[in-house]
XYZ file of C-alpha atoms in Angstrom:
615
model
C 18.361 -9.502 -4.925
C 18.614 -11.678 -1.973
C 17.222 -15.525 -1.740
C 17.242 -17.355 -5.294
C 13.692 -18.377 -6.539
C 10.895 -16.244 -5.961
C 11.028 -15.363 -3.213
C 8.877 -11.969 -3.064
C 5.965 -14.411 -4.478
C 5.952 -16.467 -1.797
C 5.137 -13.822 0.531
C 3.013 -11.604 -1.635
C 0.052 -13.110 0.209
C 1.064 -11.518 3.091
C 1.696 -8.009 2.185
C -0.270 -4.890 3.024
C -0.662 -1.618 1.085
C -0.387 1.192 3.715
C -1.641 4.575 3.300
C -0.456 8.340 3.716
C -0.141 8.631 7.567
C 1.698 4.782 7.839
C 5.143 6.486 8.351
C 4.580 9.804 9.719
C 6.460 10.685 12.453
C 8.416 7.531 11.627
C 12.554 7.089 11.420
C 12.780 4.823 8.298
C 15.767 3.501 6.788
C 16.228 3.973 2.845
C 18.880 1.519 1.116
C 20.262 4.191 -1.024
C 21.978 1.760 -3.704
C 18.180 0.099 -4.777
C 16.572 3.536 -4.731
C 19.175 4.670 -7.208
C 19.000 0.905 -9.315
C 15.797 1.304 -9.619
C 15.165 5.110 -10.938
C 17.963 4.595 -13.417
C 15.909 0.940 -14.906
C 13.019 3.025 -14.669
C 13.155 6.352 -16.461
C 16.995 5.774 -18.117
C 17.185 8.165 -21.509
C 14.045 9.868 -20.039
C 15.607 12.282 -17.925
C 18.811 14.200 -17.027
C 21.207 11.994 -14.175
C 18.119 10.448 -13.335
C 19.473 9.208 -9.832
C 20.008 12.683 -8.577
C 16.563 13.503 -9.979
C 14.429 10.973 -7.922
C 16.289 11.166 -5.430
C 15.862 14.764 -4.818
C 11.971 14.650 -5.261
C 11.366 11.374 -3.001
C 13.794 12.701 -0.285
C 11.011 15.664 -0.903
C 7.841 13.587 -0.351
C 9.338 11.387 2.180
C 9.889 13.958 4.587
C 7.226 16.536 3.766
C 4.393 14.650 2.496
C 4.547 11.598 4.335
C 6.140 13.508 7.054
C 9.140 10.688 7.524
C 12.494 11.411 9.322
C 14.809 9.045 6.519
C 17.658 7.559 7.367
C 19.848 6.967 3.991
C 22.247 3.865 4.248
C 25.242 3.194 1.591
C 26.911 0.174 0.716
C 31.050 -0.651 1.809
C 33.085 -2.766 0.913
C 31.754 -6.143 0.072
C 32.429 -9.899 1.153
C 34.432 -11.609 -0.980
C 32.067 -14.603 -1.093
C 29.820 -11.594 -2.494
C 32.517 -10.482 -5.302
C 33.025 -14.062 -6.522
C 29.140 -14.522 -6.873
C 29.316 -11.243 -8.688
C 31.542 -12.771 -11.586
C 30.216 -15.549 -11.310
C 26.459 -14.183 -12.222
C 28.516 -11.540 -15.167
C 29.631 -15.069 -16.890
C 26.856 -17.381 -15.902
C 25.794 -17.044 -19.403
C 29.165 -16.741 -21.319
C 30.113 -20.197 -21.830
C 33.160 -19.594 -19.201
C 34.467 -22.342 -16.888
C 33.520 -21.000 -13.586
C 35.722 -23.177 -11.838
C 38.819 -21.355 -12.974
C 37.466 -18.353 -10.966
C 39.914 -17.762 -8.411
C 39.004 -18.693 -4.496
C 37.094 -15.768 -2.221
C 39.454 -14.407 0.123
C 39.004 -12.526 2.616
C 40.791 -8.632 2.235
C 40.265 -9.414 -1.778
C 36.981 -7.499 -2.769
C 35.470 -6.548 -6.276
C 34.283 -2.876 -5.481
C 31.604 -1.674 -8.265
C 32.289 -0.316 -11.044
C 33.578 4.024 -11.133
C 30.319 4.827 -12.696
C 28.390 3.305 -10.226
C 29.836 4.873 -7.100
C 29.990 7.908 -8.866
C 26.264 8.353 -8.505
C 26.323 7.145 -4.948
C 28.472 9.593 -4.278
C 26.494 12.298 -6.004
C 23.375 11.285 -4.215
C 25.182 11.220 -1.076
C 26.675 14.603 -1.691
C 22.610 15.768 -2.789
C 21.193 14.225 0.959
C 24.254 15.901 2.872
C 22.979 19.528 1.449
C 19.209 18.480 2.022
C 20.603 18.152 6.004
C 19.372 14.229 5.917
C 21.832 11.690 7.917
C 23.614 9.097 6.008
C 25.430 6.136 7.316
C 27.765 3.594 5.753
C 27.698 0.070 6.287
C 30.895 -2.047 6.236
C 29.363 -4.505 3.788
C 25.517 -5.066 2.723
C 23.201 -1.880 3.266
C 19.896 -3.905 4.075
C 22.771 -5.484 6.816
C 22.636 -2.054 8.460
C 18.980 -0.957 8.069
C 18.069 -3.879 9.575
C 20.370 -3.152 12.163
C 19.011 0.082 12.778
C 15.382 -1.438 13.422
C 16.254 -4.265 15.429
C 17.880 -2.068 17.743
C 15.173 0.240 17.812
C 16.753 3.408 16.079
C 14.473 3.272 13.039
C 10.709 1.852 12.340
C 10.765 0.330 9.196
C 13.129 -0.343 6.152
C 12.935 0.276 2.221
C 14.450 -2.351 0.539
C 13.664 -5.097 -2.234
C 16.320 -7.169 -0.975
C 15.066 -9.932 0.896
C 18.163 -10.654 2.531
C 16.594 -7.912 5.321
C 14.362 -10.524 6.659
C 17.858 -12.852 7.149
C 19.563 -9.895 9.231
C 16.724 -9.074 11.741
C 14.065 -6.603 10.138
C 10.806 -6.365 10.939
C 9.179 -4.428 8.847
C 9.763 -4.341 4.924
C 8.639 -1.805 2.398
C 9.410 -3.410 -1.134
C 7.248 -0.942 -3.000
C 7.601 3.128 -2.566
C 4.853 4.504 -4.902
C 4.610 8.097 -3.927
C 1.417 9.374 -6.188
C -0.810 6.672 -5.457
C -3.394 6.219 -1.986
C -1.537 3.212 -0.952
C 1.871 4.523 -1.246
C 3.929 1.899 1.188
C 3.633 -2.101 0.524
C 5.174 -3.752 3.397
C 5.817 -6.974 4.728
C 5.778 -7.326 8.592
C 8.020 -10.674 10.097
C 5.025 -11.449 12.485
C 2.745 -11.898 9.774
C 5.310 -14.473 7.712
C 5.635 -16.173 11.064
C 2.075 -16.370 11.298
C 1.087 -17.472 8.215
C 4.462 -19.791 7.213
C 5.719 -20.461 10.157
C 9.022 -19.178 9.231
C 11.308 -17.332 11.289
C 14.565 -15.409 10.858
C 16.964 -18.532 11.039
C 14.323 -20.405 8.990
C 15.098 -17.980 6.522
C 18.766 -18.160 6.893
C 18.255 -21.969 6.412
C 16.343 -21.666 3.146
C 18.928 -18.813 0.979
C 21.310 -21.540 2.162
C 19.625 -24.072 0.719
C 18.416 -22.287 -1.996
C 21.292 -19.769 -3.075
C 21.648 -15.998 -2.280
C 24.042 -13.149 -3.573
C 27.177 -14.716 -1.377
C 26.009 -18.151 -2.609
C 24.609 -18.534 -6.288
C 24.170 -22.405 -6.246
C 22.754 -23.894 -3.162
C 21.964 -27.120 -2.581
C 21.776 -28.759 -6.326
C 18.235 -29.932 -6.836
C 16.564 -28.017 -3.950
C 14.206 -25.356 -4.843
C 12.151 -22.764 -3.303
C 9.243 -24.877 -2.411
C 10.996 -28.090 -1.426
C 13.195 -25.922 1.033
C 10.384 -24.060 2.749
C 8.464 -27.707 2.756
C 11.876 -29.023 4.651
C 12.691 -26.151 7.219
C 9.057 -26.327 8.543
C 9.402 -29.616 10.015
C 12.529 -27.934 12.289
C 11.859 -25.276 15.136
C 14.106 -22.393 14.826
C 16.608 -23.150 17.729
C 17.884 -26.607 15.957
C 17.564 -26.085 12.083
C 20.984 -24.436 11.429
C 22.436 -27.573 13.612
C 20.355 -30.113 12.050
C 22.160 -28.837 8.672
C 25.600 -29.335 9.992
C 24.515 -32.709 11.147
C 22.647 -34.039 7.931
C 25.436 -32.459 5.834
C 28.141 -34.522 8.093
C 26.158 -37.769 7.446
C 24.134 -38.336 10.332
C 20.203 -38.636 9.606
C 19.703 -41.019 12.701
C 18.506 -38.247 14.864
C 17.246 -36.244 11.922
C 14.900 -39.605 11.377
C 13.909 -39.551 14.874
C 12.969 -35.982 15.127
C 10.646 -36.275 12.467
C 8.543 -38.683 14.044
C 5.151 -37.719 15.331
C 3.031 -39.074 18.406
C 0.744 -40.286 15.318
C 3.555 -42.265 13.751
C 4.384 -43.957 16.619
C 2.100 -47.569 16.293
C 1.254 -49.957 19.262
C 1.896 -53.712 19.060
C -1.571 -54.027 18.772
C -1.949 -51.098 15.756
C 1.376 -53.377 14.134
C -0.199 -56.991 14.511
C -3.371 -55.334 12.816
C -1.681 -53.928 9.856
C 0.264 -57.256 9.146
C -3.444 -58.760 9.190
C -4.265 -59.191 5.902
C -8.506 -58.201 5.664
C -10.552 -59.150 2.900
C -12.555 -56.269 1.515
C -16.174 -56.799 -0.581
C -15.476 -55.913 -3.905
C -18.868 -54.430 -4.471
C -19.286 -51.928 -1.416
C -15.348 -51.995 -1.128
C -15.986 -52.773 2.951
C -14.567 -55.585 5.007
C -16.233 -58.803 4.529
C -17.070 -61.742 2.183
C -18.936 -60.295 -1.408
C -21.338 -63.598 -0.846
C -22.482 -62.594 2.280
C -23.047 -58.583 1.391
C -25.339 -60.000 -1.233
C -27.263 -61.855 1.621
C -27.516 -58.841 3.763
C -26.172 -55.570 3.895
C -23.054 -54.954 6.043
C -22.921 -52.724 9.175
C -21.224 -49.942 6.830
C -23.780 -49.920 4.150
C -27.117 -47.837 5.736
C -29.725 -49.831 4.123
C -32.613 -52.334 4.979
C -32.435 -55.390 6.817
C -32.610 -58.506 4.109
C -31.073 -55.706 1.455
C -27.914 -56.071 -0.399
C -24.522 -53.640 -0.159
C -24.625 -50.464 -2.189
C -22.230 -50.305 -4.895
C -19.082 -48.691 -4.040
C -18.673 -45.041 -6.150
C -15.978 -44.218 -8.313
C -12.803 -43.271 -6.203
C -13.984 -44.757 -3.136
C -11.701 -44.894 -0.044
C -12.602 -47.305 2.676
C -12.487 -45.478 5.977
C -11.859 -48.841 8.335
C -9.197 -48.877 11.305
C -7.007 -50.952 9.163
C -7.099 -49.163 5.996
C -6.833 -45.676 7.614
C -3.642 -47.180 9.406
C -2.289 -48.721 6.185
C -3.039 -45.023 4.523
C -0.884 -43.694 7.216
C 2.017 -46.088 6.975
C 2.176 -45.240 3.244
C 2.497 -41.549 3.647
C 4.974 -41.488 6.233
C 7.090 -44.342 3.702
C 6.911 -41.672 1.601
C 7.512 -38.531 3.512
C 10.846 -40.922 5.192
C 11.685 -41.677 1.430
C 11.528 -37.649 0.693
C 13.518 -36.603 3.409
C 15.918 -38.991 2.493
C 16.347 -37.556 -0.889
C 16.771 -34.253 0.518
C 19.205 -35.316 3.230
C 21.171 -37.485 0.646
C 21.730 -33.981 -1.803
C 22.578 -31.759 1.432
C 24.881 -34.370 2.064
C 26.853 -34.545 -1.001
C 27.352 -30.795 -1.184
C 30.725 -29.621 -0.186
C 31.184 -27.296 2.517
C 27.832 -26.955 3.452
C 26.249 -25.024 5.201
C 29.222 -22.047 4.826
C 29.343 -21.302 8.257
C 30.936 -17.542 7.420
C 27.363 -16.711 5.531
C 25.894 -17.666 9.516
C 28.075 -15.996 11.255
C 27.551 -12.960 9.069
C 23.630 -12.851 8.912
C 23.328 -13.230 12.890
C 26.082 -10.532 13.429
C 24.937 -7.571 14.859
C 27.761 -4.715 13.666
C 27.281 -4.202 10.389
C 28.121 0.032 11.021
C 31.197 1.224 9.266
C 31.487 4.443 11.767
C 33.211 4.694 15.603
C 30.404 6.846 16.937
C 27.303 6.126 18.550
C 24.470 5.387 16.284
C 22.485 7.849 18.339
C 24.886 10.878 17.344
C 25.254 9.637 13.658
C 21.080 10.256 13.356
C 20.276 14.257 13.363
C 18.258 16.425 11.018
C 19.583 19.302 9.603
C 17.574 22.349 7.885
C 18.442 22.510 4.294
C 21.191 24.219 2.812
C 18.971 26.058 0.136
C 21.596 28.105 -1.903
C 24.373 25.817 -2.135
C 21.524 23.524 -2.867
C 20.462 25.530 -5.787
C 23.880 25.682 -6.954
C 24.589 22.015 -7.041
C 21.463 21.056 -8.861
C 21.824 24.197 -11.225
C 24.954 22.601 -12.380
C 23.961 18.663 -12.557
C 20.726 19.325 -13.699
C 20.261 22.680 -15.603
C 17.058 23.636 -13.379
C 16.211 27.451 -13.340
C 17.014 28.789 -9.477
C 13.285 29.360 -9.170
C 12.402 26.085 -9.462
C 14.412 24.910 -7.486
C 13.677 27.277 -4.606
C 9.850 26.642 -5.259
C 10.740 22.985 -5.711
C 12.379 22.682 -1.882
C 9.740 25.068 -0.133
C 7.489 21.721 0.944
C 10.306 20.800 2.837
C 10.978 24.192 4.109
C 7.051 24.459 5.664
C 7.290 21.163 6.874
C 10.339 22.322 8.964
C 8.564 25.339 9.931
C 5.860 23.765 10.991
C 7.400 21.502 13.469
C 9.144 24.356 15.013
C 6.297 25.867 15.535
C 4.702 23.455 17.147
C 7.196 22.782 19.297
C 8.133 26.249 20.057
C 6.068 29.196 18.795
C 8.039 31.995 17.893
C 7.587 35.053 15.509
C 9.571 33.813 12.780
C 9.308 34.025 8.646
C 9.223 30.757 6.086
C 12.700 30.648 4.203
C 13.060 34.152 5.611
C 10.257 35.587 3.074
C 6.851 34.320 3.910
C 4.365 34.704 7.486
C 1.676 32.806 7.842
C -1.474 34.418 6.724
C -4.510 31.615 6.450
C -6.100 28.759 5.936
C -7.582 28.852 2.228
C -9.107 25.699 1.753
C -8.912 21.918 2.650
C -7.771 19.872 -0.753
C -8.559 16.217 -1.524
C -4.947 13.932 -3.217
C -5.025 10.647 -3.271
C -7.788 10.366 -0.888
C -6.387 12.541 1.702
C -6.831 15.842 2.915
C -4.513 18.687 3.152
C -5.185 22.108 4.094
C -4.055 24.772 2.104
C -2.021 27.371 3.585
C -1.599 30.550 2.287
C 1.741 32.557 3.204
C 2.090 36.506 2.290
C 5.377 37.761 1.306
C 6.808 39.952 3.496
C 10.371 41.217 1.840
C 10.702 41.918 -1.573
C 11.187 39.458 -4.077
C 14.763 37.579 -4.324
C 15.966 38.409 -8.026
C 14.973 35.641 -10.774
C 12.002 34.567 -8.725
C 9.175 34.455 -11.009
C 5.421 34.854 -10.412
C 2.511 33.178 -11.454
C -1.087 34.442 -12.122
C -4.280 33.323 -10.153
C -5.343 30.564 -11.637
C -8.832 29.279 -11.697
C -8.052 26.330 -8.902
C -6.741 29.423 -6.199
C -10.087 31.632 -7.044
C -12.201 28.987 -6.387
C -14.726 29.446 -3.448
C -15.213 25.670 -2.890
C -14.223 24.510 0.648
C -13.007 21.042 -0.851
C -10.856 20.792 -3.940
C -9.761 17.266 -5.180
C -7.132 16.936 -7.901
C -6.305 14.364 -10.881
C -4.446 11.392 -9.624
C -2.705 10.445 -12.220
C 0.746 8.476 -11.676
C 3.394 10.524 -12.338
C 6.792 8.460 -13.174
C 9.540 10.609 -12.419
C 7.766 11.144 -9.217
C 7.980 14.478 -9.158
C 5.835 17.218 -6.514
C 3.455 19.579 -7.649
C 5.815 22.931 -7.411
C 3.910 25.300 -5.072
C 3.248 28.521 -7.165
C 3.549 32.531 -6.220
C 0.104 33.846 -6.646
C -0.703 38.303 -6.705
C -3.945 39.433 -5.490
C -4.470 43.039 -4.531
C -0.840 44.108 -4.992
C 0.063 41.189 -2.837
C 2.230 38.221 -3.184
C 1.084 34.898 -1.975
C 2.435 31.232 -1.647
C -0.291 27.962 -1.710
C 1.146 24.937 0.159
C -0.505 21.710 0.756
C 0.151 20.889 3.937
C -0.840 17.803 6.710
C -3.940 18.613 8.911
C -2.436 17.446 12.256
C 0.561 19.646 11.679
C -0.959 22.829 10.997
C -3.291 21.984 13.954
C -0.334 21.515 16.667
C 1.298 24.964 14.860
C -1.774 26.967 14.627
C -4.821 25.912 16.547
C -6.146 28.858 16.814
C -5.978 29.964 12.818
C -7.528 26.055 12.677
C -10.528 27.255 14.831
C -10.846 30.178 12.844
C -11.295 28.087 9.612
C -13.716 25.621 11.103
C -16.210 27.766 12.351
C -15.840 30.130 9.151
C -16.451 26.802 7.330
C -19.607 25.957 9.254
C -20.878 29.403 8.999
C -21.122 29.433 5.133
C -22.221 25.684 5.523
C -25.147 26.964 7.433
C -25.885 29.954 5.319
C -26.160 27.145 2.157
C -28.122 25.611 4.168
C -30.518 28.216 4.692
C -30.742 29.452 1.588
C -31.371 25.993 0.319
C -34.434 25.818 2.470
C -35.563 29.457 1.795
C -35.175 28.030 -2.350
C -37.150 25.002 -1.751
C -39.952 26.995 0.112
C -40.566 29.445 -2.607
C -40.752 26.657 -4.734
C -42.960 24.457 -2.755
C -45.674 27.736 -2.255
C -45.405 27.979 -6.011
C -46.612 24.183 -5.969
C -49.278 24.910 -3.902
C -51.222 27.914 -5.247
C -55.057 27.573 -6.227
C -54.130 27.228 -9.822
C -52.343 24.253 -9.990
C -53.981 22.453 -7.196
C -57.685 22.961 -9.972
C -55.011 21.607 -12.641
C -54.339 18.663 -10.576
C -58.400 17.953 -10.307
C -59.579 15.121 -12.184
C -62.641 15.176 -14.986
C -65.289 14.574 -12.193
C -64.231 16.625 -9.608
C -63.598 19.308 -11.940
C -67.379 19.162 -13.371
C -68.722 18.855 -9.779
C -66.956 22.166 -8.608
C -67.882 23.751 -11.891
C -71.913 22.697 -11.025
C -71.825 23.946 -7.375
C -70.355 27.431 -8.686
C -73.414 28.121 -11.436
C -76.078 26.501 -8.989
C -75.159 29.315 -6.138
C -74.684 31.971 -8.456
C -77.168 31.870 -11.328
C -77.769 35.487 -10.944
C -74.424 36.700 -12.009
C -74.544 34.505 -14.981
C -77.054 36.464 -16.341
C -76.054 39.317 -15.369
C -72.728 38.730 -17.219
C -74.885 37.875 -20.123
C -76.428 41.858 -20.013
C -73.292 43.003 -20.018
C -72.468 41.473 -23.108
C -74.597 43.219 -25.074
C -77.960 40.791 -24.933
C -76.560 38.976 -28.018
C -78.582 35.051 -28.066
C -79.588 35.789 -24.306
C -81.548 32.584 -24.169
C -78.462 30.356 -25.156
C -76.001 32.284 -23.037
C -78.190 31.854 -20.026
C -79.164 28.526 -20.773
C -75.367 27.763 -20.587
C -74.569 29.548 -17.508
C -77.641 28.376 -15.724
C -78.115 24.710 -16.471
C -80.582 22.865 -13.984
C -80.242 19.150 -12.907
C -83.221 18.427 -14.922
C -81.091 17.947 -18.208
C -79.466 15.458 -19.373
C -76.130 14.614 -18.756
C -74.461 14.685 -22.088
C -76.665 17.921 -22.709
C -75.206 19.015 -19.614
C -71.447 18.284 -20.469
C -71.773 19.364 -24.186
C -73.242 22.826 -22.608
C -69.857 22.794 -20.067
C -67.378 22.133 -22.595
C -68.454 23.568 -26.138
């Protein structure tokens, strides 16, 4: 939850989608709680323990396909401030006094309820086995990831609580939409600061004024807007004490801080206001009406001798005095505003709660004696007692889950590699044997790496045929997008060809680049070979064709009506003689038409001549 109001609206402006490659390479720190609140209001009745399910595959696409080191945080124990506001939101609506609630105490918590924790502690147990870290906080998660990034030990937080911002983050991610090309929206502090002018203990000022999850109520009467309106006039070094002052009853310095250079009037400026100045009522501008008829005035552009224009509707006179009388009234009003608010800070009680301060600007928010440093290592995953735990919660076949975890496996290989090339097998089954293609998801490309068994097959394994997508010759294969909801990875599939078993990962460019350069060479010059065979026979296509174009017979079909019966003409004027002899061969049948035909003279007539041509 966070600040009361809408909050997230206020700074929707300023979010930005990022895309695959935002947090790769990255630490990020996941609040484990909302990942788990939200999957279960998402897909609840749709699945099987639907926590451990989305869990499992965005721990998956976090790591491998975004190629994030995650940093899971869980909630402790909460404030008691927080417990009370808990009741007091359950029976908000039931018609319950909440005044009889019983006073927050501190070492008096409301834990959540078994269910609850139970799946935290699932999920926890899940992440353990996948070999991510996981931290406790002693109170608020968000407290801790934020934590984590101010100090530098992560980049970036997941979180849609808002109270992040009031404990130091910097960078936001609200949204976590893994099948989409704009996976990550975030919201960086700079830009809010930028664009708002808020900071972090502007912040902390506004949930006070506003309510939070310690604080339901607020300040009665103050809203989202008003607040952010009333902090902005403060810089961030004397809000929080302006509060305790206004709240103790002093406004005199809260009155004086308000004022501007431009609010400050000369004698002069003052005498001038209480001046009273007639105004035209025609053209609305100083002077006498009688006299405007006369002659225009000096603010009216037309001719010498001509009267005022007529004012327009809404017209504003833009003299000194007016302008300064428009200025007096707004700051009469802005004074009478401020009052208002300072009068309804003042009559709440206990205000502000100087425990909420004190706990947003504390900086140990870790439940655990170590060094955060130690507390944040990788692990490789525990595959078989990983397949055991998610065989029993979930009823998933062993060879989906195996197939299921092997992104995660290559991705870990991978980085090894890179970092150290050895001789070594994937999950102890599979060497690297090419590059197949380069696929296109979501607007990004992956190459496709093809692995070749090299033990025999692990019982219950089970293998797929070729399918039409792995026999494909294309260098570039893109995919369906559609959203999936339960988030789930496409399961990498066992292929046979020749005898042989294969595995088809997708996996990031750069990676297989800084683990195999070479084998990346290989591909790309391959790849430009056939692209310049195409190429050739593309050209060698489009020559026969154009020769075909070109040949004697359709160039005479392309002739028009004249230029046909001119090079018909020249032909039987140069050779007369085989015209007739053609007509001997024939068999001397009408020789005196046939001949007339074949050798016509200019002397005729031109339609005598065409009819001859064409009959």
């Amino acid at each position: 939850m966070g600040f009361g109001g809408k909050f997230w609206d206020l700074l929707k402006p300023y979010a930005r989608n990022e895309g695959f490659d935002f947090l790769r390479n990255k630490r990020v720190a996941v609040d484990l709680s909302f990942w788990i609140v939200q999957h279960e209001t998402a897909i609840k009745g749709n699945a099987r323990n639907p926590h451990l399910r989305l869990i499992f595959f965005r721990t998956i696409s976090l790591f491998a396909k975004f190629g994030a080191f995650p940093v899971f945080v869980v909630d402790g124990t909460p404030s008691p401030l927080k417990s009370k506001a808990r009741i007091a939101r359950f029976y908000r609506f039931s018609g319950i006094d909440l005044s009889s609630l019983p006073a927050a105490d501190y070492g008096v918590s409301v834990d959540r309820n078994h269910k609850f924790s139970k799946c935290v502690q699932e999920c926890v147990e899940l992440l353990e086995l996948f070999g991510m870290p996981v931290l406790k906080a002693k109170g608020e998660a968000e407290a801790l990831c934020a934590q984590l990034e101010s100090e530098g030990h992560v980049d970036a937080c997941i979180t849609s609580d808002s109270d992040a911002f009031l404990y130091g983050a910097k960078c936001v991610i609200k949204c976590f939409r893994p099948n989409s090309k704009e996976p990550f929206e975030c919201y960086h502090m700079s830009e809010i600061e930028a664009g708002l002018g808020l900071k972090r203990k502007h912040l902390i000022a506004i949930s006070l004024l506003v309510g939070n999850d310690h604080d339901l109520n607020g300040v009665q009467g103050i809203g989202l807007d008003t607040a952010v309106r009333f902090v902005q006039n403060f810089g961030e070094d004397e809000i929080l004490n302006r509060l305790h002052e206004i709240s103790s009853g002093d406004t005199s310095l809260f009155k004086f801080g308000m004022k501007s250079a431009d609010d400050l009037l000369s004698s002069s400026d003052e005498i001038l206001l209480r001046t009273k100045c007639s105004h035209c009522s025609f053209c609305g501008h100083p002077g006498n009406k009688r006299d405007h008829f006369k002659s225009s005035c000096e603010y009216c552009s037309t001719k010498i001798g001509d009267a005022c224009l007529k004012k327009p509707e809404g017209f504003k006179c833009d003299c000194l005095a007016c302008d300064m009388n428009r200025k007096e009234k707004e700051k009469k009003m802005r004074e009478c505003w401020q009052t208002k608010i300072c009068a309804k800070i003042a009559m709440e009680p206990n205000f502000p709660k100087n425990e909420l301060i004190e706990m947003y600007l504390c900086n140990n928010h870790g439940a655990f004696t170590e060094n955060v440093e130690t507390c944040i290592s990788w692990g490789s995953p525990k595959t078989e007692l990983l397949v055991d735990f998610l065989a029993f919660h979930q009823m998933w076949e062993p060879s989906y889950i195996r197939q299921s975890i092997l992104p995660m496996l290559s991705t870990i290989y991978l980085r090894e590699m890179a970092a150290e090339p050895v001789k070594s097998l994937l999950h102890d089954q599979y060497e690297f044997d090419s590059i197949d293609r380069i696929r296109m998801r979501y607007g990004h490309q992956f190459y496709i790496i093809k692995w070749k068994k090299a033990v025999p097959a692990r019982s219950g394994v089970t293998y797929a045929t070729p399918s039409e997508e792995s026999n494909s010759q294309d260098d570039v294969i893109d995919v369906d997008e559609s959203i999936n909801q339960l988030d789930e990875l496409d399961v990498p599939k066992i292929h046979v060809d020749g005898g042989c078993h294969f595995l088809l990962t997708d996996e990031n460019m750069e990676l297989v680049q800084a683990a195999f350069p070479q084998e990346v060479d290989r591909f790309l010059q391959e790849k430009e070979q056939k692209e310049s065979k195409r190429r050739n026979s593309e050209s060698l296509r489009s020559g026969g064709r154009n020769k075909k174009l070109e040949s004697p017979g359709s160039r005479a079909a392309q002739l028009t009506m004249t230029e046909f019966y001119r090079s018909t003409k020249a032909q039987l004027q140069t050779k007369p003689e085989e015209g007739l002899a053609e007509n001997a061969d024939n068999g001397g049948s009408n020789p005196t038409s046939k001949g007339k035909r074949k050798v016509s003279t200019p002397s005729l007539p031109k339609s005598v001549r065409r009819r001859l041509l064409f009959d």
